[in-house]
Amino acid sequence: MACTTAVVKVAGEDRRDHTPTSAVAAKTVVEFADCIGVCTQSIAANAKGSLMFDGVVNLPKKTSLSVPAGSKVYWDKTNDWVALSTAHTYIGKSNAVNAAATTTIDIHLDQ
């Protein structure tokens, strides 16, 4: 739960309460049960906040990864980037073709 590079491009309406045991910075990708949310505003430890579970966010990806438009993508919490492997937690679908040379990808969160 350490990625602090999510850039919200289109805010969604699906928000769920979250009370973390340690502080969570804004723009952080958070694994929540069996899905992924994005913290849009900082949340103090043991304080109630919310996570966004839909909308469009820009996230880091491995530069060698080429992602076709509409592909299901997953969050690799070990490396803090988008992956195509189902061994990771599902996060949503890619919005556009992303060439291997790019370092980020626009994702439509789909939880």
mmCIF file of C-alpha atoms in Angstrom:
data_model
loop_
_atom_site.group_PDB
_atom_site.id
_atom_site.type_symbol
_atom_site.label_atom_id
_atom_site.label_comp_id
_atom_site.label_asym_id
_atom_site.label_seq_id
_atom_site.Cartn_x
_atom_site.Cartn_y
_atom_site.Cartn_z
ATOM 1 C CA MET A 1 0.000 0.000 0.000
ATOM 2 C CA ALA A 2 2.760 2.483 -0.742
ATOM 3 C CA CYS A 3 2.137 3.895 -4.208
ATOM 4 C CA THR A 4 1.749 7.644 -3.951
ATOM 5 C CA THR A 5 1.693 8.441 -7.643
ATOM 6 C CA ALA A 6 -1.947 7.950 -8.683
ATOM 7 C CA VAL A 7 -3.213 10.975 -10.585
ATOM 8 C CA VAL A 8 -7.000 11.237 -10.677
ATOM 9 C CA LYS A 9 -8.123 12.288 -14.158
ATOM 10 C CA VAL A 10 -11.869 11.701 -13.766
ATOM 11 C CA ALA A 11 -13.249 11.382 -10.247
ATOM 12 C CA GLY A 12 -15.809 8.663 -9.731
ATOM 13 C CA GLU A 13 -18.785 8.510 -7.406
ATOM 14 C CA ASP A 14 -18.140 5.084 -5.844
ATOM 15 C CA ARG A 15 -16.460 5.943 -2.552
ATOM 16 C CA ARG A 16 -16.173 3.726 0.485
ATOM 17 C CA ASP A 17 -15.307 4.544 4.064
ATOM 18 C CA HIS A 18 -11.808 3.637 5.180
ATOM 19 C CA THR A 19 -10.214 4.008 8.612
ATOM 20 C CA PRO A 20 -6.511 3.145 8.276
ATOM 21 C CA THR A 21 -4.332 2.203 11.232
ATOM 22 C CA SER A 22 -1.522 4.348 9.800
ATOM 23 C CA ALA A 23 -1.739 7.597 7.849
ATOM 24 C CA VAL A 24 -2.443 7.371 4.109
ATOM 25 C CA ALA A 25 -1.266 10.137 1.782
ATOM 26 C CA ALA A 26 -3.386 11.504 -1.029
ATOM 27 C CA LYS A 27 -2.761 9.792 -4.407
ATOM 28 C CA THR A 28 -2.068 6.472 -2.706
ATOM 29 C CA VAL A 29 -3.248 3.177 -4.182
ATOM 30 C CA VAL A 30 -4.815 1.127 -1.372
ATOM 31 C CA GLU A 31 -5.640 -2.561 -1.375
ATOM 32 C CA PHE A 32 -9.070 -2.804 0.256
ATOM 33 C CA ALA A 33 -10.344 -6.352 0.863
ATOM 34 C CA ASP A 34 -10.073 -7.963 -2.597
ATOM 35 C CA CYS A 35 -10.109 -4.767 -4.652
ATOM 36 C CA ILE A 36 -8.157 -1.551 -5.176
ATOM 37 C CA GLY A 37 -9.112 2.000 -4.248
ATOM 38 C CA VAL A 38 -7.385 5.354 -4.524
ATOM 39 C CA CYS A 39 -7.068 7.747 -1.617
ATOM 40 C CA THR A 40 -7.928 11.172 -3.065
ATOM 41 C CA GLN A 41 -7.369 13.113 0.176
ATOM 42 C CA SER A 42 -4.917 12.318 2.961
ATOM 43 C CA ILE A 43 -6.321 10.291 5.855
ATOM 44 C CA ALA A 44 -4.773 10.459 9.333
ATOM 45 C CA ALA A 45 -4.128 7.258 11.278
ATOM 46 C CA ASN A 46 -7.302 5.926 12.924
ATOM 47 C CA ALA A 47 -9.408 8.655 11.261
ATOM 48 C CA LYS A 48 -12.327 7.963 8.949
ATOM 49 C CA GLY A 49 -11.759 8.861 5.316
ATOM 50 C CA SER A 50 -12.785 7.474 1.958
ATOM 51 C CA LEU A 51 -11.319 5.690 -1.036
ATOM 52 C CA MET A 52 -12.407 6.082 -4.664
ATOM 53 C CA PHE A 53 -13.276 2.864 -6.526
ATOM 54 C CA ASP A 54 -14.297 4.178 -9.947
ATOM 55 C CA GLY A 55 -13.195 6.912 -12.286
ATOM 56 C CA VAL A 56 -10.028 7.261 -14.348
ATOM 57 C CA VAL A 57 -6.566 7.382 -12.784
ATOM 58 C CA ASN A 58 -3.075 7.540 -14.193
ATOM 59 C CA LEU A 59 -0.777 4.950 -12.598
ATOM 60 C CA PRO A 60 2.824 3.817 -13.024
ATOM 61 C CA LYS A 61 3.641 0.767 -15.128
ATOM 62 C CA LYS A 62 6.757 -1.161 -15.991
ATOM 63 C CA THR A 63 8.373 0.466 -19.048
ATOM 64 C CA SER A 64 8.736 -2.880 -20.840
ATOM 65 C CA LEU A 65 4.976 -3.542 -20.553
ATOM 66 C CA SER A 66 2.840 -2.894 -23.640
ATOM 67 C CA VAL A 67 -0.884 -2.738 -22.824
ATOM 68 C CA PRO A 68 -3.627 -2.925 -25.476
ATOM 69 C CA ALA A 69 -6.683 -0.662 -25.046
ATOM 70 C CA GLY A 70 -9.440 -2.261 -22.982
ATOM 71 C CA SER A 71 -7.145 -4.825 -21.367
ATOM 72 C CA LYS A 72 -7.891 -6.013 -17.847
ATOM 73 C CA VAL A 73 -5.093 -4.799 -15.609
ATOM 74 C CA TYR A 74 -3.960 -5.665 -12.106
ATOM 75 C CA TRP A 75 -2.094 -3.906 -9.301
ATOM 76 C CA ASP A 76 1.317 -5.331 -8.406
ATOM 77 C CA LYS A 77 1.622 -4.113 -4.807
ATOM 78 C CA THR A 78 5.188 -5.413 -4.496
ATOM 79 C CA ASN A 79 6.459 -3.148 -7.288
ATOM 80 C CA ASP A 80 3.742 -0.455 -7.074
ATOM 81 C CA TRP A 81 2.775 -0.624 -10.745
ATOM 82 C CA VAL A 82 0.157 -1.911 -13.161
ATOM 83 C CA ALA A 83 0.580 -5.481 -14.398
ATOM 84 C CA LEU A 84 -1.217 -7.858 -16.752
ATOM 85 C CA SER A 85 -0.789 -10.935 -14.558
ATOM 86 C CA THR A 86 -3.889 -12.291 -12.821
ATOM 87 C CA ALA A 87 -1.615 -13.198 -9.897
ATOM 88 C CA HIS A 88 -2.156 -9.602 -8.736
ATOM 89 C CA THR A 89 -5.278 -7.721 -7.570
ATOM 90 C CA TYR A 90 -7.673 -6.637 -10.327
ATOM 91 C CA ILE A 91 -7.884 -2.856 -10.669
ATOM 92 C CA GLY A 92 -9.740 -2.121 -13.923
ATOM 93 C CA LYS A 93 -9.207 -1.709 -17.665
ATOM 94 C CA SER A 94 -6.760 0.316 -19.721
ATOM 95 C CA ASN A 95 -8.278 3.338 -21.447
ATOM 96 C CA ALA A 96 -5.964 3.411 -24.447
ATOM 97 C CA VAL A 97 -3.036 1.628 -26.053
ATOM 98 C CA ASN A 98 0.096 2.099 -23.957
ATOM 99 C CA ALA A 99 3.397 1.441 -25.667
ATOM 100 C CA ALA A 100 6.234 -0.237 -23.838
ATOM 101 C CA ALA A 101 8.231 3.008 -23.705
ATOM 102 C CA THR A 102 5.673 4.786 -21.501
ATOM 103 C CA THR A 103 6.007 4.846 -17.718
ATOM 104 C CA THR A 104 2.328 5.461 -16.846
ATOM 105 C CA ILE A 105 -1.084 4.268 -17.973
ATOM 106 C CA ASP A 106 -4.645 5.581 -17.712
ATOM 107 C CA ILE A 107 -6.881 3.062 -15.987
ATOM 108 C CA HIS A 108 -10.654 3.047 -15.664
ATOM 109 C CA LEU A 109 -11.123 1.723 -12.126
ATOM 110 C CA ASP A 110 -13.628 -1.112 -12.168
ATOM 111 C CA GLN A 111 -14.435 -2.493 -8.773
#
